[in-house]
Every structure is written in C-alpha cells, then in structure tokens.
XYZ file of C-alpha atoms in Angstrom:
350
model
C -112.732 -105.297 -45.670
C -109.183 -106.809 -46.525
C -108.514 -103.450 -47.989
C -109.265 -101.544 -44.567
C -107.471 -103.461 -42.894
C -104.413 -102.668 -44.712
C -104.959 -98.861 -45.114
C -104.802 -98.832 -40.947
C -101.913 -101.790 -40.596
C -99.660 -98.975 -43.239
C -101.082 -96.198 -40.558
C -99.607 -97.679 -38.030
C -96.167 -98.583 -39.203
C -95.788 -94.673 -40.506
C -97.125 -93.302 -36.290
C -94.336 -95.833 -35.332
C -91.602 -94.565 -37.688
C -92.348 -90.901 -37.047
C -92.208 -91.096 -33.338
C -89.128 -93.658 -33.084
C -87.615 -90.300 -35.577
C -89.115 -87.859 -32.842
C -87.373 -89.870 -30.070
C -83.803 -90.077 -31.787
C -83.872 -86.234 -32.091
C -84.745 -85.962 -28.607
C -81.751 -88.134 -27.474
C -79.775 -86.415 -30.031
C -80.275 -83.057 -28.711
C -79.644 -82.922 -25.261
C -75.749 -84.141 -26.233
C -75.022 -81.558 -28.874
C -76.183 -79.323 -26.452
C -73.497 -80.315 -23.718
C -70.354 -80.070 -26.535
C -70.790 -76.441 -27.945
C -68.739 -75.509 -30.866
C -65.089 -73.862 -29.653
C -64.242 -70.811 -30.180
C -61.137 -69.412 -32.454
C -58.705 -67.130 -30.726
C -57.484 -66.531 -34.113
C -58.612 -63.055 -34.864
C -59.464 -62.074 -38.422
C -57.779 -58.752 -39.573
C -59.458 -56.493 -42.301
C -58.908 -53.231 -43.951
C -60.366 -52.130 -41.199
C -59.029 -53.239 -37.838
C -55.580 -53.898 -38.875
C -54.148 -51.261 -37.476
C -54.156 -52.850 -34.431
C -51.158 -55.051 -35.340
C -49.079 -51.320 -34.785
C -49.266 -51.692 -31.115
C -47.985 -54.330 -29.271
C -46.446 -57.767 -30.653
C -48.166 -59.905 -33.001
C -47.939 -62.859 -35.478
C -50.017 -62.655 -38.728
C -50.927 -65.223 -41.076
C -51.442 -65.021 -44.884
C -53.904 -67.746 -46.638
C -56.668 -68.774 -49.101
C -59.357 -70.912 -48.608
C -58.248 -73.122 -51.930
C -54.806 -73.247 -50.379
C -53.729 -76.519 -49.533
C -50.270 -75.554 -47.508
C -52.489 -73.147 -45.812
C -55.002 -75.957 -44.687
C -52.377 -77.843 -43.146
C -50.907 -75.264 -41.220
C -54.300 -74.573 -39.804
C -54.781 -76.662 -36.479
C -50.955 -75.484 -36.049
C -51.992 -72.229 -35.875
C -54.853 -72.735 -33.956
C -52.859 -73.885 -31.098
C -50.451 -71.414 -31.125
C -53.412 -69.355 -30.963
C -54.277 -70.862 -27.375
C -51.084 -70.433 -26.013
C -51.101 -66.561 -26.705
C -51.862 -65.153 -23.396
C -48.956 -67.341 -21.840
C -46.887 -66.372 -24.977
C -48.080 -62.564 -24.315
C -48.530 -62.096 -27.796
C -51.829 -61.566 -30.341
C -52.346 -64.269 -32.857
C -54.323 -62.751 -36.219
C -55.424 -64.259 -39.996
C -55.714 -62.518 -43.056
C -57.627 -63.888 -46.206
C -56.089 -62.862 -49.210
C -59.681 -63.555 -51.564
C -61.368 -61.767 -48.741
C -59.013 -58.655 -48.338
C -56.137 -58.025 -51.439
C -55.715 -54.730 -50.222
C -53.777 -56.141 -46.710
C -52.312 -58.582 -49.300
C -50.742 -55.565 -51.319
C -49.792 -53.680 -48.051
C -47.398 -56.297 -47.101
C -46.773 -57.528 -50.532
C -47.346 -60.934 -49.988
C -46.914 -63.242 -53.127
C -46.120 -66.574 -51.603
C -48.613 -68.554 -49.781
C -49.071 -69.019 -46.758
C -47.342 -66.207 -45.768
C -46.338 -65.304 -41.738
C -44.951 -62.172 -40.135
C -44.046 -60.781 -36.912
C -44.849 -57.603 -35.852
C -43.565 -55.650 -32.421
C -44.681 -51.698 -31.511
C -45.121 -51.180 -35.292
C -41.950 -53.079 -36.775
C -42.670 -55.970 -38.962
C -40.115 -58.575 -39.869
C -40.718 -61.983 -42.147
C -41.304 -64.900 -40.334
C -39.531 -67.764 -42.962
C -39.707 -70.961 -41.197
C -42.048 -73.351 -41.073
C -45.867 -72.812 -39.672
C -45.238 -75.623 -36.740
C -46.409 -74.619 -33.120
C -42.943 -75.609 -31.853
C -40.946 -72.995 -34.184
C -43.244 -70.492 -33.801
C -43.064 -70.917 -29.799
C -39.306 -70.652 -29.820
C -39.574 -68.094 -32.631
C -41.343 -66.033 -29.682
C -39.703 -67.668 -26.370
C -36.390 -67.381 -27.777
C -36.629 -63.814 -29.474
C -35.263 -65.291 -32.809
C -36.839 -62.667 -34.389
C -34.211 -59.545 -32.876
C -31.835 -61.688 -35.593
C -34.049 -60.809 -38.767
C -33.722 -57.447 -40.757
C -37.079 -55.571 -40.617
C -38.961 -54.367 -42.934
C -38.171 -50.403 -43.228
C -38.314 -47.606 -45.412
C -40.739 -48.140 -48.552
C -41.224 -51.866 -48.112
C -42.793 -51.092 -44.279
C -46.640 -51.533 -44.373
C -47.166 -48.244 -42.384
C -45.378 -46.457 -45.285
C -46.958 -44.155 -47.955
C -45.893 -46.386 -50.990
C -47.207 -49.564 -49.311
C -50.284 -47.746 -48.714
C -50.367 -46.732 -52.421
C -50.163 -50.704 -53.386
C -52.948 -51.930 -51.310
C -55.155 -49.710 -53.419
C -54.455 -51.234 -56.720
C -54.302 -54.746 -55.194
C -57.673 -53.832 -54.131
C -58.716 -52.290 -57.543
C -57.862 -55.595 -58.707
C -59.526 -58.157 -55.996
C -62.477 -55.741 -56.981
C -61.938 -56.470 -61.138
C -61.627 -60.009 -60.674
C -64.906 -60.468 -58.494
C -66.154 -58.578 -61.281
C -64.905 -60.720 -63.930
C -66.400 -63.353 -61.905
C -69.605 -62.352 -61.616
C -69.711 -61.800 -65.409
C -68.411 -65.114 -66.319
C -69.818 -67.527 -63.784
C -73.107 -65.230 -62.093
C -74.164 -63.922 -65.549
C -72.648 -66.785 -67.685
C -70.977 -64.163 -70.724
C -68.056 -65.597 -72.386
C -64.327 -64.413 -70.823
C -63.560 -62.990 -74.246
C -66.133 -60.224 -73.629
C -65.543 -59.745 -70.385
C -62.045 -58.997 -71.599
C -63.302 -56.515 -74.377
C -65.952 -55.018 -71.738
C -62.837 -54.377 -69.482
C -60.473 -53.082 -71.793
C -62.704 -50.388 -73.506
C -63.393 -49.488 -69.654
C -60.164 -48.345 -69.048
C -59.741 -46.011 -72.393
C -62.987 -44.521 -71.334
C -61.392 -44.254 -67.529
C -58.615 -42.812 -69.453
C -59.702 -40.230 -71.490
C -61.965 -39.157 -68.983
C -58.978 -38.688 -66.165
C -56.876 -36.511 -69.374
C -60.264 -34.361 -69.804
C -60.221 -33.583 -66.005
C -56.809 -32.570 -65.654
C -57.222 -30.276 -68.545
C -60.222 -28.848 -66.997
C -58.585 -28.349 -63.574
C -55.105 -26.316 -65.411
C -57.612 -24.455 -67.200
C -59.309 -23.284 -63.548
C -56.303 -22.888 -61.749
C -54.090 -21.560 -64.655
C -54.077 -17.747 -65.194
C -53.212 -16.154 -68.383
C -50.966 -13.585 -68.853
C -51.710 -9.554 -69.996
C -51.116 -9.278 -73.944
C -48.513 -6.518 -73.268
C -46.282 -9.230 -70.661
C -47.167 -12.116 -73.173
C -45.820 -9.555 -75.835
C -42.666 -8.107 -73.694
C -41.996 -12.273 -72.558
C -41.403 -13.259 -76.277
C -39.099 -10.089 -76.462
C -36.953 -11.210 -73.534
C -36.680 -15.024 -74.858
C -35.430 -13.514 -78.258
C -33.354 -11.289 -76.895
C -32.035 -13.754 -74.319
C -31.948 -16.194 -77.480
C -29.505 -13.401 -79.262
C -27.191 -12.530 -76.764
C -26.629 -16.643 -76.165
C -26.067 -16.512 -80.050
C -23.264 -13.579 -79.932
C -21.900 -15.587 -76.760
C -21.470 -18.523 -78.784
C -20.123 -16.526 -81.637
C -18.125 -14.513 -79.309
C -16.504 -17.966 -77.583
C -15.751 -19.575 -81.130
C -13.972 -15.889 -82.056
C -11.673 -16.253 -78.999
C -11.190 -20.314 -79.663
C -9.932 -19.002 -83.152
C -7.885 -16.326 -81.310
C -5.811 -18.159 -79.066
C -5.597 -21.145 -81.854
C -3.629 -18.166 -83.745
C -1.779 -16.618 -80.582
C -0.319 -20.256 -80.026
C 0.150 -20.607 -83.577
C 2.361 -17.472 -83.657
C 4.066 -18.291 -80.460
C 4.777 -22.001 -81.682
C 6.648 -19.894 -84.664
C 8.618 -18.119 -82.524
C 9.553 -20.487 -80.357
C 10.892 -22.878 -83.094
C 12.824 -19.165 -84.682
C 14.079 -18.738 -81.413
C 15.389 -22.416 -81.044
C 17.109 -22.099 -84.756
C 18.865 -18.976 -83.775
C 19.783 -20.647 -80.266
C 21.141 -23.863 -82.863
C 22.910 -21.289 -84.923
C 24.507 -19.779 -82.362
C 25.861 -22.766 -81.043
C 27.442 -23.373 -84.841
C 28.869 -20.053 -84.394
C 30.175 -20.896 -80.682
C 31.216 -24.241 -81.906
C 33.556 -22.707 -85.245
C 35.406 -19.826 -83.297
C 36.037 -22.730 -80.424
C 37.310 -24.598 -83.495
C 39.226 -21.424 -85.086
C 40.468 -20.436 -81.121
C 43.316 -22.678 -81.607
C 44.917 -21.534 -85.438
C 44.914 -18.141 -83.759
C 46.351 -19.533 -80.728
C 49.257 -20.894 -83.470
C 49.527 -18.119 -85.094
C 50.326 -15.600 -82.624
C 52.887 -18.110 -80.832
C 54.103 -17.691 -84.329
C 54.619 -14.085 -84.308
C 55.790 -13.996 -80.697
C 58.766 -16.379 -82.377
C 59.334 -14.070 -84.956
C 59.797 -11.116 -82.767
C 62.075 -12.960 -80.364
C 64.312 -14.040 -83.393
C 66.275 -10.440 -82.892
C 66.377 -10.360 -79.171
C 68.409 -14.534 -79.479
C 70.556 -12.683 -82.080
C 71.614 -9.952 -79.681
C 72.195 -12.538 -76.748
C 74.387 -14.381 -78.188
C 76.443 -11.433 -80.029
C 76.818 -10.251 -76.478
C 77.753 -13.443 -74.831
C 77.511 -14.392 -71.331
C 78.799 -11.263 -69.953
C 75.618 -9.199 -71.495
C 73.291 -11.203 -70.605
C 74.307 -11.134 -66.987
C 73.889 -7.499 -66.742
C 70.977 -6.831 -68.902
C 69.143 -10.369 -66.796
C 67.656 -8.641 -64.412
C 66.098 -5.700 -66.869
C 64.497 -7.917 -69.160
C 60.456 -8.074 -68.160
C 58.664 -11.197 -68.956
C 56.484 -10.478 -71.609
C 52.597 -10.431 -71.407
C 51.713 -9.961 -75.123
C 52.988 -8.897 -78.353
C 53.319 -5.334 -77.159
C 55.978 -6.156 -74.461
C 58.025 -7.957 -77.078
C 57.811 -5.144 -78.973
C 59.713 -3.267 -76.526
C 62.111 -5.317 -75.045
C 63.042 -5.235 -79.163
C 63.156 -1.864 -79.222
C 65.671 -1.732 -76.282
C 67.583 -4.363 -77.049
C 68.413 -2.633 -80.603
C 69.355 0.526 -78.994
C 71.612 -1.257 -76.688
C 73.168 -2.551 -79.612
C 73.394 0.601 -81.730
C 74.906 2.045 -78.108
C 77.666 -0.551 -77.741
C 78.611 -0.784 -81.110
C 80.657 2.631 -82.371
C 82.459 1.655 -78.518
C 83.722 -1.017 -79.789
C-alpha cells in the first residue's frame, strides 16, 4: 500500500512539472512573437550579383568571419547601412572565405578592407570603419580627393578579371585541402603529395593538348616548297656570308687608302718643312748678295770719282745734268763708258 501511494504522489509532481513547463512556453511565446528579428540592409555581394556595384554609388566591405577587426566594425557598418537611403548610396559585404574570387578582383590583402565605388569607378576607402567618417566620407565628397583605381588595377579590367580566377582556383584548393585533412582526417603531408602530383598530371596533360591542337591547325608544306625553302635560307645564308666578307674587304680597303693618304700627307708636310729650310737659307744668303753687288757698284764708280775730280768743278757742272741715276749695274756700265770717252775726247785738246 505504502508503495502505491508513492508511485501516484511521484505522478503527480511530474503532471505538475510538465504543465508549469507547458505554461512558461506559452508566456514565452506570445513575446518573441511581438520582437521579430531585424533585418540587415547590408547586402551580400557574390560572383554573381556584383556587378551591380558598376552602376550607381556604393560602399563595399571586405571581411572574414574569424576576423576580429572585422567584428568590431560590424554594428558600425550596420548603421551606416540604415542611413543609406538618406545618404543615397548602397551599402554591400563581401566574405572573403565565402567568395576569393571578388577578393582577387579587387586584390584585397588587408583585412577589413572598404571601397567606394561611383558609375563604375572604384577608389580605396583608408580610414577608419566608424559611421561618422564614413558619413562625412559620403556627405562631404572626400572621396573626389583620392586617385582611383584605373587601368589594370580597375576591377572591371581584363587582368583583374584574370586574378579572380586563380584566387578562386585557390579558395577552391584550400576547401579541398580541408576537406582532406579535417572531413576525411589524412595527414597534410599527403594532401601535399596528392596536390603536387595533381598539377604535373594537369601539366603534362595541358602540353599534350597544345601539341594536339598545332598538329590540327598546322599545315605542312609540299616536299618541292619544303625543298626550294631550304634553298632560299642557304642561299640567303651565302649572300649574308659574301656581305660580311665583302664589308671586312672594304674595312681593309679604306684602312689602306688612309694608310696611304696618312703617307702622303706626312711627305707632303716634309717637303712643305724643306721648303721652308730652303726659303729660310736664300732669306739668309739675300743679304751677302745684297753686299756683294753694293760691292761691285763701288768698284765701277771708282773710275767715274777719278774723272770728276780730274775735271774739277767746271766739268762736273756741265756734264751734272747728263749724268742718269743709275738703276743697276748696267747703267753704271754706261755712264763708264761715257765718261771714258769724254776723257779720251778732252784729252789730245789739251
């Protein structure tokens, strides 16, 4: 009997629990359902929607989940977020785990990472991730004072493009590695090996289909053109030969033309110096003739003093005005002559 009771007393208390339990999730319920969860006005941007950021402006966000800089910009962002439509601008997030191609396309290796975008132009947003700075970032149009992003480094380019595929190729390895190391439990040294002997077998298989593709598209030549070809590239081969030979012939050429003329040009500068000897010993010899022929003249006027002063005054009066002034040894000759016939004339007179 004492045992009945018992049994139906522990009954009880376990009715009593459940339905106090039933009536705390009744009261429970009624307020979660009056404060609903909010909603983000943070829009994610994939591979596949972020195109979007090319029209209009927009500020974009760069994180990780493990990222704790990111996690504290977070509720910043989210109210920047709210304030978008009175900002007039589109607030978006991009998780680099999630998507490392977008990571790649704007080469983002700093986290978190920000950037502003307007009709397609994307600048680098470097201050800090606080709603105030990023209000007056907009408000103020700070951004007209940054450099954008042009040429290769623009995500819209062809290059950027090209980089988001092998950041993706590698988001895509490492999930693999993952998967191997945690998933499957294999040791990361195999993984390793697994991966490396991958790529050789990528790689010889990518050489095999480019050979197969020249071999489709490449077409050979006739025997006879093959033939004629080789003819023209020896041919081609000889005549650059006999250029060569022919440009070393006329190096050796005009070495011996300048040769020869340096010869004559020194000849002709020793006959030019001997001539100037020459020049130099008849100026030196000019003046013993000079002597010598005053000499003479002396001489030859020794007779014609002799006859003046036989004469005397008187004669030389008279004969004053016939005497010519001699030029040269010729003219004394012949005032000689005629003063000795004068003499011979005047002498049997007297």
């Amino acid at each position: 009997m004492e045992g009945g009771r018992r049994g139906s007393l522990l009954t009880a208390l376990l009715v009593a629990w459940v339905a106090a339990a039933a009536a705390a999730e009744a009261e429970a319920g009624p307020e979660q359902a009056v404060l609903p969860q909010e909603r983000s006005l943070v829009r994610p941007m994939t591979a596949s929607n972020w195109t979007l950021v090319l029209e209009g402006e927009w500020m974009l966000k760069f994180y990780a989940p493990w990222c704790p800089s990111c996690q504290q910009t977070d509720s910043e962002w989210e109210t920047f977020a709210k304030n978008g439509e009175i900002l007039q601008i589109s607030v978006g997030k991009v998780d680099v785990i999630q998507e490392p191609g977008l990571s790649g396309r704007f080469f983002v290796t700093t986290l978190p990472a920000f950037f502003h975008a307007k009709d397609g132009i994307f600048r680098r947003y470097r201050g800090p991730g606080i709603y105030e700075d990023l209000q007056n970032y907009i408000l103020e149009k700070k951004w007209q004072s940054v450099e954008p992003l042009t040429g290769w480094k623009s995500p819209a380019s062809l290059t950027m493009s090209g980089m988001a595929g092998l950041f993706s190729i590698s988001g895509k390895i490492w999930h693999l590695h993952n998967y191997f190391t945690v998933t499957l439990g294999v040791p990361a040294w195999c993984s390793y090996v697994f991966f490396i002997i991958a790529t050789l077998i990528f790689g010889l298989f990518m050489g095999l289909v480019l050979v197969v593709i020249s071999e489709c598209f490449y077409l050979p030549l006739p025997r006879h053109l093959s033939e004629g070809s080789e003819q023209n590239l020896r041919s081609g081969e000889a005549r650059t030969t006999e250029q060569l030979q022919d440009a070393e012939e006329g190096k050796d050429d005009s070495n011996e033309e300048e040769n020869k003329d340096s010869l004559v040009d020194d000849e002709e500068e020793k006959e030019d110096l001997g001539y100037e000897e020459e020049a130099e010993e008849d100026e030196e010899d000019s003046p013993a003739a000079g002597m010598d022929e005053k000499r003479s003249d002396a001489r030859d006027q020794g007779p014609l003093r002799e006859a003046q002063e036989d004469e005397g005054p008187a004669g030389t009066e008279e004969n004053a005005p016939e005497q010519p002034c001699p030029a040269g040894t010729e003219a004394a000759e012949d005032t000689v002559r005629q003063r000795r016939s004068q003499h011979a004339d005047k002498g049997p007179s007297a």
